[in-house]
């Protein structure tokens, strides 16, 4: 990986590893679950950027590929990395990488990342998790489709059920801090496996939702498509307000969110987020210096 050297040279970015999270992501299950079964679709050539393999696909193409999958197909999931995710991945080194590399689609959730990629000649389409979630509910999810939701309040789920006239919604909201309790993790994974939903929305925050999605995907009898959506369902119900479209297009959605919840978000956006520039600089330098990388970047 291009960023292996980054890990060696920037120790202050990487506090002590979290063994329980690493074990949750990487622990083997059974032989059948280890088999990687891809959906029957023509996968576009990925865009390699910051050691992630982003799926080069538009919103419309992503939705069509999702809807085309049979409901009984083996469980696959979609991740939508943004700046916060990338910084966390580098800070925790390898602990969380399997959860992202095991995804069926990796969609860029950040216009800032897309601009950085474009600056080095990488065409990285922006397909945000919130927009994808809204489009699925508003355009393609049918009344009789079975939906599973991990996280969120009963009131939120009830409003989604009523608004979209859904008849089969399964919901489980694990307790705070559940990811550090093996029994609670097993409960969450078991709920999603047993639900056998066509569409599963994991709304327990990152990296919890990616870890759980990875675990479900490695369980032999799990089916459907999982979406790691964070606050996507809360945007859908209006419990949280998204930035105006013009603010999003200016790559300033982070500033809008910070202004509305500074006490919770100041560290993410003012301390941790800016680390992306050093990460990008290091990745770019390694991309040029490592053998076989010549010509892959625009000078």
Short mmCIF file of C-alpha atoms in Angstrom, two decimals:
data_model
loop_
_atom_site.label_atom_id
_atom_site.label_comp_id
_atom_site.label_asym_id
_atom_site.label_seq_id
_atom_site.Cartn_x
_atom_site.Cartn_y
_atom_site.Cartn_z
CA UNK A 1 0.00 0.00 0.00
CA UNK A 2 1.16 3.49 -0.79
CA UNK A 3 0.38 4.63 2.74
CA UNK A 4 2.35 1.93 4.53
CA UNK A 5 5.27 4.35 4.69
CA UNK A 6 2.93 7.02 5.95
CA UNK A 7 2.09 4.77 8.90
CA UNK A 8 5.79 4.39 9.68
CA UNK A 9 6.60 8.08 9.51
CA UNK A 10 3.60 9.68 11.23
CA UNK A 11 3.25 7.91 14.56
CA UNK A 12 1.46 10.90 16.09
CA UNK A 13 -1.49 10.17 13.81
CA UNK A 14 -1.87 6.64 15.19
CA UNK A 15 -2.79 6.15 18.83
CA UNK A 16 -2.72 2.67 20.26
CA UNK A 17 -4.64 0.14 18.24
CA UNK A 18 -8.00 -1.04 19.53
CA UNK A 19 -7.72 -4.86 19.68
CA UNK A 20 -11.41 -5.54 20.09
CA UNK A 21 -12.31 -3.62 16.93
CA UNK A 22 -9.58 -5.36 14.96
CA UNK A 23 -10.85 -8.72 16.17
CA UNK A 24 -14.43 -7.88 15.29
CA UNK A 25 -13.48 -6.99 11.74
CA UNK A 26 -10.95 -9.71 11.02
CA UNK A 27 -12.02 -12.71 13.11
CA UNK A 28 -12.76 -15.69 10.83
CA UNK A 29 -16.20 -17.25 11.04
CA UNK A 30 -16.93 -20.46 9.16
CA UNK A 31 -15.65 -21.86 5.87
CA UNK A 32 -18.82 -21.11 3.94
CA UNK A 33 -18.87 -17.53 5.16
CA UNK A 34 -15.32 -16.99 3.91
CA UNK A 35 -16.37 -17.48 0.30
CA UNK A 36 -16.63 -14.18 -1.53
CA UNK A 37 -19.70 -14.23 -3.78
CA UNK A 38 -20.06 -11.13 -5.95
CA UNK A 39 -23.38 -9.98 -7.39
CA UNK A 40 -23.91 -10.61 -11.10
CA UNK A 41 -23.09 -7.22 -12.58
CA UNK A 42 -20.39 -5.64 -14.70
CA UNK A 43 -18.22 -3.83 -12.20
CA UNK A 44 -16.71 -0.58 -13.48
CA UNK A 45 -12.99 -0.08 -13.21
CA UNK A 46 -12.23 1.16 -9.68
CA UNK A 47 -10.53 4.45 -8.87
CA UNK A 48 -7.60 3.83 -6.53
CA UNK A 49 -7.21 6.82 -4.24
CA UNK A 50 -5.77 7.11 -0.73
CA UNK A 51 -5.51 3.29 -0.66
CA UNK A 52 -9.25 2.89 -1.16
CA UNK A 53 -10.76 1.32 -4.28
CA UNK A 54 -13.61 3.69 -5.09
CA UNK A 55 -16.33 2.49 -7.44
CA UNK A 56 -16.50 4.67 -10.55
CA UNK A 57 -20.27 4.80 -10.87
CA UNK A 58 -23.02 7.40 -10.98
CA UNK A 59 -26.00 7.61 -8.65
CA UNK A 60 -28.33 6.25 -11.33
CA UNK A 61 -25.98 3.38 -12.18
CA UNK A 62 -25.53 2.50 -8.52
CA UNK A 63 -29.28 2.38 -7.93
CA UNK A 64 -29.85 0.21 -11.00
CA UNK A 65 -27.17 -2.25 -9.88
CA UNK A 66 -28.66 -2.39 -6.37
CA UNK A 67 -32.23 -2.94 -7.53
CA UNK A 68 -31.12 -5.58 -10.04
CA UNK A 69 -29.78 -7.86 -7.31
CA UNK A 70 -32.11 -10.71 -6.35
CA UNK A 71 -33.42 -10.33 -2.77
CA UNK A 72 -31.99 -13.75 -1.90
CA UNK A 73 -28.47 -12.97 -3.17
CA UNK A 74 -25.67 -13.27 -0.58
CA UNK A 75 -25.35 -10.18 1.59
CA UNK A 76 -23.17 -7.43 0.19
CA UNK A 77 -22.78 -3.92 1.52
CA UNK A 78 -21.97 -0.40 0.41
CA UNK A 79 -19.67 2.04 2.19
CA UNK A 80 -19.47 5.78 1.55
CA UNK A 81 -16.14 7.11 2.83
CA UNK A 82 -15.70 10.80 3.52
CA UNK A 83 -12.80 12.79 4.96
CA UNK A 84 -13.59 11.66 8.50
CA UNK A 85 -13.50 8.00 7.44
CA UNK A 86 -10.17 8.33 5.63
CA UNK A 87 -8.50 10.10 8.55
CA UNK A 88 -9.80 7.42 10.92
CA UNK A 89 -8.54 4.63 8.67
CA UNK A 90 -5.03 6.05 8.73
CA UNK A 91 -5.11 6.78 12.46
CA UNK A 92 -6.13 3.23 13.33
CA UNK A 93 -3.87 1.68 10.75
CA UNK A 94 -5.10 -1.74 9.64
CA UNK A 95 -7.84 -2.26 12.22
CA UNK A 96 -10.68 -1.10 9.99
CA UNK A 97 -9.34 -1.70 6.48
CA UNK A 98 -11.05 -5.11 6.02
CA UNK A 99 -14.45 -3.52 6.66
CA UNK A 100 -13.92 -1.13 3.75
CA UNK A 101 -12.13 -3.53 1.42
CA UNK A 102 -14.88 -6.10 1.87
CA UNK A 103 -17.54 -3.74 0.52
CA UNK A 104 -19.38 -4.42 -2.72
CA UNK A 105 -19.32 -0.71 -3.63
CA UNK A 106 -17.18 2.08 -2.22
CA UNK A 107 -18.83 5.38 -3.08
CA UNK A 108 -17.27 8.78 -2.48
CA UNK A 109 -19.31 10.75 0.05
CA UNK A 110 -17.10 13.83 -0.01
CA UNK A 111 -16.72 16.60 -2.56
CA UNK A 112 -13.44 17.51 -0.87
CA UNK A 113 -12.07 14.02 -1.57
CA UNK A 114 -13.38 14.24 -5.13
CA UNK A 115 -11.60 17.56 -5.66
CA UNK A 116 -8.37 16.12 -4.28
CA UNK A 117 -8.67 13.12 -6.57
CA UNK A 118 -9.38 15.34 -9.56
CA UNK A 119 -6.26 17.37 -8.79
CA UNK A 120 -4.15 14.26 -9.43
CA UNK A 121 -6.05 13.10 -12.48
CA UNK A 122 -8.50 10.73 -10.84
CA UNK A 123 -12.15 11.01 -11.84
CA UNK A 124 -14.03 10.29 -8.61
CA UNK A 125 -17.84 10.62 -8.86
CA UNK A 126 -19.61 11.88 -5.74
CA UNK A 127 -22.48 9.65 -4.60
CA UNK A 128 -23.31 10.54 -1.03
CA UNK A 129 -24.87 8.03 1.32
CA UNK A 130 -27.63 10.48 2.22
CA UNK A 131 -28.57 11.11 -1.41
CA UNK A 132 -28.47 7.40 -2.20
CA UNK A 133 -30.70 6.61 0.78
CA UNK A 134 -33.24 9.27 -0.17
CA UNK A 135 -33.31 8.17 -3.81
CA UNK A 136 -33.89 4.53 -2.89
CA UNK A 137 -36.78 5.29 -0.54
CA UNK A 138 -38.36 7.88 -2.81
CA UNK A 139 -37.95 6.09 -6.13
CA UNK A 140 -37.21 2.39 -5.91
CA UNK A 141 -38.11 0.72 -2.61
CA UNK A 142 -41.50 -0.95 -2.96
CA UNK A 143 -44.24 -1.23 -0.36
CA UNK A 144 -43.70 -4.97 0.08
CA UNK A 145 -39.90 -4.92 0.16
CA UNK A 146 -38.57 -6.12 3.50
CA UNK A 147 -36.46 -3.44 5.18
CA UNK A 148 -34.16 -3.85 8.18
CA UNK A 149 -32.90 -0.86 10.15
CA UNK A 150 -30.12 -1.07 12.72
CA UNK A 151 -30.06 2.03 14.90
CA UNK A 152 -32.37 5.00 15.18
CA UNK A 153 -35.37 5.55 17.39
CA UNK A 154 -38.72 3.81 17.16
CA UNK A 155 -40.32 7.15 16.31
CA UNK A 156 -37.94 7.70 13.40
CA UNK A 157 -38.59 4.21 12.03
CA UNK A 158 -42.34 4.67 12.45
CA UNK A 159 -42.28 7.89 10.45
CA UNK A 160 -40.27 6.27 7.65
CA UNK A 161 -42.67 3.33 7.61
CA UNK A 162 -45.71 5.60 7.34
CA UNK A 163 -44.24 8.07 4.89
CA UNK A 164 -43.27 5.38 2.37
CA UNK A 165 -46.17 3.04 3.11
CA UNK A 166 -43.88 0.15 4.02
CA UNK A 167 -45.43 -3.11 5.19
CA UNK A 168 -42.43 -5.09 6.40
CA UNK A 169 -39.87 -3.15 8.44
CA UNK A 170 -37.64 -4.84 11.02
CA UNK A 171 -35.92 -2.59 13.56
CA UNK A 172 -33.35 -3.03 16.29
CA UNK A 173 -31.54 -0.24 18.12
CA UNK A 174 -28.49 -1.56 19.99
CA UNK A 175 -27.41 0.18 23.21
CA UNK A 176 -24.79 2.91 23.27
CA UNK A 177 -21.28 1.47 23.14
CA UNK A 178 -22.53 -1.89 21.88
CA UNK A 179 -19.55 -2.38 19.56
CA UNK A 180 -17.28 -3.09 22.54
CA UNK A 181 -19.53 -5.82 23.92
CA UNK A 182 -19.19 -9.12 22.05
CA UNK A 183 -22.68 -10.23 23.06
CA UNK A 184 -24.27 -7.02 21.80
CA UNK A 185 -22.33 -7.29 18.55
CA UNK A 186 -23.59 -10.85 18.12
CA UNK A 187 -27.13 -9.63 18.84
CA UNK A 188 -26.89 -6.95 16.16
CA UNK A 189 -25.39 -9.32 13.59
CA UNK A 190 -27.94 -12.01 14.42
CA UNK A 191 -30.81 -9.57 14.00
CA UNK A 192 -29.68 -8.57 10.52
CA UNK A 193 -28.98 -12.13 9.42
CA UNK A 194 -32.36 -13.38 10.64
CA UNK A 195 -34.22 -10.42 9.13
CA UNK A 196 -33.33 -11.54 5.59
CA UNK A 197 -34.24 -8.08 4.37
CA UNK A 198 -33.82 -7.02 0.78
CA UNK A 199 -32.46 -3.67 1.96
CA UNK A 200 -30.64 -3.18 5.25
CA UNK A 201 -29.81 0.28 6.59
CA UNK A 202 -27.08 0.45 9.22
CA UNK A 203 -27.44 3.74 11.06
CA UNK A 204 -25.21 3.30 14.10
CA UNK A 205 -22.39 5.61 13.06
CA UNK A 206 -18.95 4.94 11.68
CA UNK A 207 -16.98 2.72 12.15
CA UNK A 208 -19.59 0.64 14.01
CA UNK A 209 -21.83 0.22 10.97
CA UNK A 210 -18.99 -0.84 8.66
CA UNK A 211 -17.76 -3.38 11.22
CA UNK A 212 -21.23 -4.89 11.58
CA UNK A 213 -21.78 -4.95 7.81
CA UNK A 214 -18.51 -6.80 7.36
CA UNK A 215 -19.51 -9.37 9.98
CA UNK A 216 -22.90 -9.92 8.39
CA UNK A 217 -21.30 -10.37 4.95
CA UNK A 218 -19.17 -13.19 6.34
CA UNK A 219 -22.16 -15.12 7.60
CA UNK A 220 -23.20 -17.79 5.12
CA UNK A 221 -26.99 -17.37 5.27
CA UNK A 222 -27.12 -13.55 5.20
CA UNK A 223 -28.81 -11.98 2.18
CA UNK A 224 -29.70 -8.62 0.66
CA UNK A 225 -27.84 -5.33 0.36
CA UNK A 226 -26.57 -3.30 3.31
CA UNK A 227 -26.07 0.46 3.36
CA UNK A 228 -23.81 2.13 5.91
CA UNK A 229 -25.74 5.39 6.06
CA UNK A 230 -24.81 7.14 9.32
CA UNK A 231 -27.28 9.99 9.74
CA UNK A 232 -28.87 9.36 6.33
CA UNK A 233 -32.20 8.25 7.80
CA UNK A 234 -32.30 11.27 10.12
CA UNK A 235 -31.83 13.54 7.11
CA UNK A 236 -34.66 11.66 5.42
CA UNK A 237 -37.06 12.26 8.33
CA UNK A 238 -35.90 15.81 9.02
CA UNK A 239 -34.47 14.98 12.45
CA UNK A 240 -31.24 16.47 11.10
CA UNK A 241 -31.09 19.15 8.44
CA UNK A 242 -28.72 18.91 5.49
CA UNK A 243 -26.92 21.92 4.15
CA UNK A 244 -28.60 23.73 1.24
CA UNK A 245 -27.64 22.28 -2.14
CA UNK A 246 -25.56 25.32 -3.09
CA UNK A 247 -23.53 24.93 0.12
CA UNK A 248 -22.96 21.25 -0.66
CA UNK A 249 -21.76 22.09 -4.17
CA UNK A 250 -19.25 24.56 -2.71
CA UNK A 251 -17.80 21.72 -0.56
CA UNK A 252 -18.85 23.60 2.58
CA UNK A 253 -21.37 21.18 4.04
CA UNK A 254 -18.90 20.52 6.86
CA UNK A 255 -18.98 24.21 7.82
CA UNK A 256 -22.78 24.22 7.80
CA UNK A 257 -22.91 21.19 10.10
CA UNK A 258 -20.23 22.65 12.38
CA UNK A 259 -22.22 25.87 12.75
CA UNK A 260 -25.30 23.93 13.83
CA UNK A 261 -23.59 21.61 16.33
CA UNK A 262 -20.19 23.08 17.26
CA UNK A 263 -19.91 21.38 20.65
CA UNK A 264 -20.10 17.91 19.11
CA UNK A 265 -18.36 18.51 15.80
CA UNK A 266 -15.60 21.04 16.43
CA UNK A 267 -12.90 18.44 16.96
CA UNK A 268 -13.90 16.38 13.90
CA UNK A 269 -13.84 19.32 11.53
CA UNK A 270 -11.20 21.63 13.02
CA UNK A 271 -8.65 19.19 14.48
CA UNK A 272 -9.01 15.80 12.82
CA UNK A 273 -10.36 16.75 9.40
CA UNK A 274 -7.39 18.92 8.31
CA UNK A 275 -5.13 15.87 8.64
CA UNK A 276 -6.50 14.82 5.24
CA UNK A 277 -4.15 17.31 3.56
CA UNK A 278 -1.05 15.67 5.01
CA UNK A 279 -2.45 12.21 4.24
CA UNK A 280 -3.07 13.26 0.64
CA UNK A 281 0.37 14.82 0.32
CA UNK A 282 2.06 11.68 1.65
CA UNK A 283 -0.01 9.40 -0.60
CA UNK A 284 0.81 11.54 -3.62
CA UNK A 285 4.53 11.49 -2.83
CA UNK A 286 4.53 7.72 -2.35
CA UNK A 287 2.52 7.23 -5.54
CA UNK A 288 5.23 8.97 -7.51
CA UNK A 289 8.20 7.35 -5.75
CA UNK A 290 7.10 3.70 -5.60
CA UNK A 291 8.04 1.42 -8.53
CA UNK A 292 5.31 0.92 -11.10
CA UNK A 293 3.48 4.12 -10.24
CA UNK A 294 4.93 6.27 -13.03
CA UNK A 295 2.29 7.87 -15.22
CA UNK A 296 -0.55 7.23 -12.83
CA UNK A 297 -0.69 10.78 -11.58
CA UNK A 298 -0.96 14.08 -13.36
CA UNK A 299 2.15 16.17 -12.54
#
